[in-house]
Amino acid sequence: MLSKKMVDALNEQLNAEFYSAYLYMSMAAYFEANDYPGFANWMVTQFQEEQFHGNKLFKYINDRGARVKLKAIAAPPIEFESVLAVFEETLAHEQHVTSLINNLVGLAIEEKDYATHNYLQWYVSEQIEEEKNVSDILSKLKRAGDKPQLLYMLDDKLGQRVFTPPVEE
Ligand code: FEO
């Protein structure tokens, strides 16, 4: 059985995952408005990833016989300074999510909740992937600098991203 503290923390994380989805959809809207359909596509795919992360938590809380409690999702920012600024913000956000997952793992250890600890390892690995994907894009963006043709080439490449559900354990 999950402790109340653990259920509350998992519900908080559920909210954080859906906020992430909302944030990336807002970034997609910014890219659509600024004629970068490929970057927008990447962000919509990221939105789907975050929904997957949230749905997975929803299932776990239910499977353990606890109660999912949905809270209000905060409004994300709407305007951004540049393409580079969006991806810098994305990396900072993913690093923040990694710290939230680490806190959850810490709580599971504290509570001697080894089932949840085991379950959270999927998120620990997923965060490595999430941070790496954004870091790779950031490196390319920095190399492209302000050369529009390189930016458009990258936009084209990211337009090819399709959502494939992450492998579940
Ligand atoms: Fe759900 Fe991007 O972490």
PDB file of N, CA and C in Angstrom, residues 10 13-18 21 47-63 68 70 119 122-123 163 165 168:
ATOM      1  N   LEU A  10       3.170  11.520  -5.829  1.00  0.00           N
ATOM      2  CA  LEU A  10       2.932  10.987  -7.189  1.00  0.00           C
ATOM      3  C   LEU A  10       1.880  11.825  -7.915  1.00  0.00           C
ATOM      4  N   GLN A  13       3.549  14.830  -9.183  1.00  0.00           N
ATOM      5  CA  GLN A  13       4.332  14.544 -10.387  1.00  0.00           C
ATOM      6  C   GLN A  13       3.422  14.406 -11.608  1.00  0.00           C
ATOM      7  N   LEU A  14       2.253  13.826 -11.396  1.00  0.00           N
ATOM      8  CA  LEU A  14       1.263  13.717 -12.476  1.00  0.00           C
ATOM      9  C   LEU A  14       0.947  15.119 -13.010  1.00  0.00           C
ATOM     10  N   ASN A  15       0.759  16.042 -12.080  1.00  0.00           N
ATOM     11  CA  ASN A  15       0.483  17.424 -12.475  1.00  0.00           C
ATOM     12  C   ASN A  15       1.686  18.022 -13.228  1.00  0.00           C
ATOM     13  N   ALA A  16       2.892  17.734 -12.746  1.00  0.00           N
ATOM     14  CA  ALA A  16       4.105  18.277 -13.387  1.00  0.00           C
ATOM     15  C   ALA A  16       4.258  17.742 -14.809  1.00  0.00           C
ATOM     16  N   GLU A  17       3.881  16.479 -15.017  1.00  0.00           N
ATOM     17  CA  GLU A  17       3.987  15.906 -16.376  1.00  0.00           C
ATOM     18  C   GLU A  17       2.978  16.565 -17.315  1.00  0.00           C
ATOM     19  N   PHE A  18       1.764  16.798 -16.810  1.00  0.00           N
ATOM     20  CA  PHE A  18       0.773  17.443 -17.675  1.00  0.00           C
ATOM     21  C   PHE A  18       1.103  18.928 -17.879  1.00  0.00           C
ATOM     22  N   ALA A  21       3.512  18.888 -20.681  1.00  0.00           N
ATOM     23  CA  ALA A  21       2.800  18.737 -21.959  1.00  0.00           C
ATOM     24  C   ALA A  21       2.261  20.094 -22.424  1.00  0.00           C
ATOM     25  N   PHE A  47       4.942  17.017 -26.529  1.00  0.00           N
ATOM     26  CA  PHE A  47       3.644  17.088 -25.826  1.00  0.00           C
ATOM     27  C   PHE A  47       3.080  15.670 -25.651  1.00  0.00           C
ATOM     28  N   GLN A  48       3.149  14.878 -26.725  1.00  0.00           N
ATOM     29  CA  GLN A  48       2.639  13.501 -26.662  1.00  0.00           C
ATOM     30  C   GLN A  48       3.462  12.650 -25.694  1.00  0.00           C
ATOM     31  N   GLU A  49       4.778  12.880 -25.698  1.00  0.00           N
ATOM     32  CA  GLU A  49       5.667  12.160 -24.758  1.00  0.00           C
ATOM     33  C   GLU A  49       5.240  12.440 -23.319  1.00  0.00           C
ATOM     34  N   GLU A  50       4.983  13.727 -23.047  1.00  0.00           N
ATOM     35  CA  GLU A  50       4.629  14.118 -21.672  1.00  0.00           C
ATOM     36  C   GLU A  50       3.278  13.550 -21.261  1.00  0.00           C
ATOM     37  N   GLN A  51       2.351  13.489 -22.215  1.00  0.00           N
ATOM     38  CA  GLN A  51       1.058  12.867 -21.916  1.00  0.00           C
ATOM     39  C   GLN A  51       1.273  11.401 -21.559  1.00  0.00           C
ATOM     40  N   PHE A  52       2.184  10.764 -22.280  1.00  0.00           N
ATOM     41  CA  PHE A  52       2.508   9.360 -21.993  1.00  0.00           C
ATOM     42  C   PHE A  52       3.054   9.230 -20.571  1.00  0.00           C
ATOM     43  N   HIS A  53       3.968  10.138 -20.203  1.00  0.00           N
ATOM     44  CA  HIS A  53       4.541  10.102 -18.841  1.00  0.00           C
ATOM     45  C   HIS A  53       3.440  10.277 -17.789  1.00  0.00           C
ATOM     46  N   GLY A  54       2.523  11.204 -18.064  1.00  0.00           N
ATOM     47  CA  GLY A  54       1.424  11.456 -17.126  1.00  0.00           C
ATOM     48  C   GLY A  54       0.476  10.266 -17.041  1.00  0.00           C
ATOM     49  N   ASN A  55       0.131   9.700 -18.200  1.00  0.00           N
ATOM     50  CA  ASN A  55      -0.795   8.556 -18.223  1.00  0.00           C
ATOM     51  C   ASN A  55      -0.206   7.351 -17.494  1.00  0.00           C
ATOM     52  N   LYS A  56       1.100   7.212 -17.608  1.00  0.00           N
ATOM     53  CA  LYS A  56       1.777   6.077 -16.942  1.00  0.00           C
ATOM     54  C   LYS A  56       1.667   6.226 -15.413  1.00  0.00           C
ATOM     55  N   LEU A  57       1.811   7.444 -14.928  1.00  0.00           N
ATOM     56  CA  LEU A  57       1.646   7.687 -13.487  1.00  0.00           C
ATOM     57  C   LEU A  57       0.195   7.455 -13.053  1.00  0.00           C
ATOM     58  N   PHE A  58      -0.732   7.908 -13.892  1.00  0.00           N
ATOM     59  CA  PHE A  58      -2.170   7.722 -13.630  1.00  0.00           C
ATOM     60  C   PHE A  58      -2.460   6.231 -13.417  1.00  0.00           C
ATOM     61  N   LYS A  59      -1.882   5.412 -14.294  1.00  0.00           N
ATOM     62  CA  LYS A  59      -2.109   3.962 -14.221  1.00  0.00           C
ATOM     63  C   LYS A  59      -1.481   3.393 -12.938  1.00  0.00           C
ATOM     64  N   TYR A  60      -0.276   3.844 -12.626  1.00  0.00           N
ATOM     65  CA  TYR A  60       0.409   3.289 -11.444  1.00  0.00           C
ATOM     66  C   TYR A  60      -0.367   3.606 -10.160  1.00  0.00           C
ATOM     67  N   ILE A  61      -0.806   4.848 -10.020  1.00  0.00           N
ATOM     68  CA  ILE A  61      -1.534   5.237  -8.800  1.00  0.00           C
ATOM     69  C   ILE A  61      -2.802   4.383  -8.678  1.00  0.00           C
ATOM     70  N   ASN A  62      -3.501   4.214  -9.798  1.00  0.00           N
ATOM     71  CA  ASN A  62      -4.719   3.388  -9.790  1.00  0.00           C
ATOM     72  C   ASN A  62      -4.405   1.920  -9.506  1.00  0.00           C
ATOM     73  N   ASP A  63      -3.364   1.410 -10.152  1.00  0.00           N
ATOM     74  CA  ASP A  63      -3.002  -0.006  -9.957  1.00  0.00           C
ATOM     75  C   ASP A  63      -2.684  -0.313  -8.497  1.00  0.00           C
ATOM     76  N   VAL A  68      -6.242   8.975  -7.720  1.00  0.00           N
ATOM     77  CA  VAL A  68      -5.676  10.058  -8.533  1.00  0.00           C
ATOM     78  C   VAL A  68      -6.447  11.327  -8.227  1.00  0.00           C
ATOM     79  N   LEU A  70      -6.556  15.120  -9.668  1.00  0.00           N
ATOM     80  CA  LEU A  70      -6.054  16.076 -10.654  1.00  0.00           C
ATOM     81  C   LEU A  70      -6.182  17.495 -10.120  1.00  0.00           C
ATOM     82  N   TYR A 119       9.573   1.126  -9.699  1.00  0.00           N
ATOM     83  CA  TYR A 119       8.746   1.713 -10.756  1.00  0.00           C
ATOM     84  C   TYR A 119       9.357   3.023 -11.282  1.00  0.00           C
ATOM     85  N   TRP A 122      12.134   3.664 -14.300  1.00  0.00           N
ATOM     86  CA  TRP A 122      11.784   3.931 -15.705  1.00  0.00           C
ATOM     87  C   TRP A 122      11.913   5.441 -15.985  1.00  0.00           C
ATOM     88  N   TYR A 123      11.436   6.253 -15.050  1.00  0.00           N
ATOM     89  CA  TYR A 123      11.503   7.721 -15.211  1.00  0.00           C
ATOM     90  C   TYR A 123      12.940   8.229 -15.106  1.00  0.00           C
ATOM     91  N   PHE A 163       5.921  10.534 -33.035  1.00  0.00           N
ATOM     92  CA  PHE A 163       5.802   9.979 -31.669  1.00  0.00           C
ATOM     93  C   PHE A 163       5.764   8.450 -31.733  1.00  0.00           C
ATOM     94  N   PRO A 165       5.592   5.501 -28.845  1.00  0.00           N
ATOM     95  CA  PRO A 165       5.504   5.338 -27.392  1.00  0.00           C
ATOM     96  C   PRO A 165       6.791   4.727 -26.830  1.00  0.00           C
ATOM     97  N   GLU A 168       7.959   0.257 -22.559  1.00  0.00           N
ATOM     98  CA  GLU A 168       7.543   0.079 -21.154  1.00  0.00           C
ATOM     99  C   GLU A 168       8.181  -1.172 -20.604  1.00  0.00           C
TER     100      GLU A 168
END
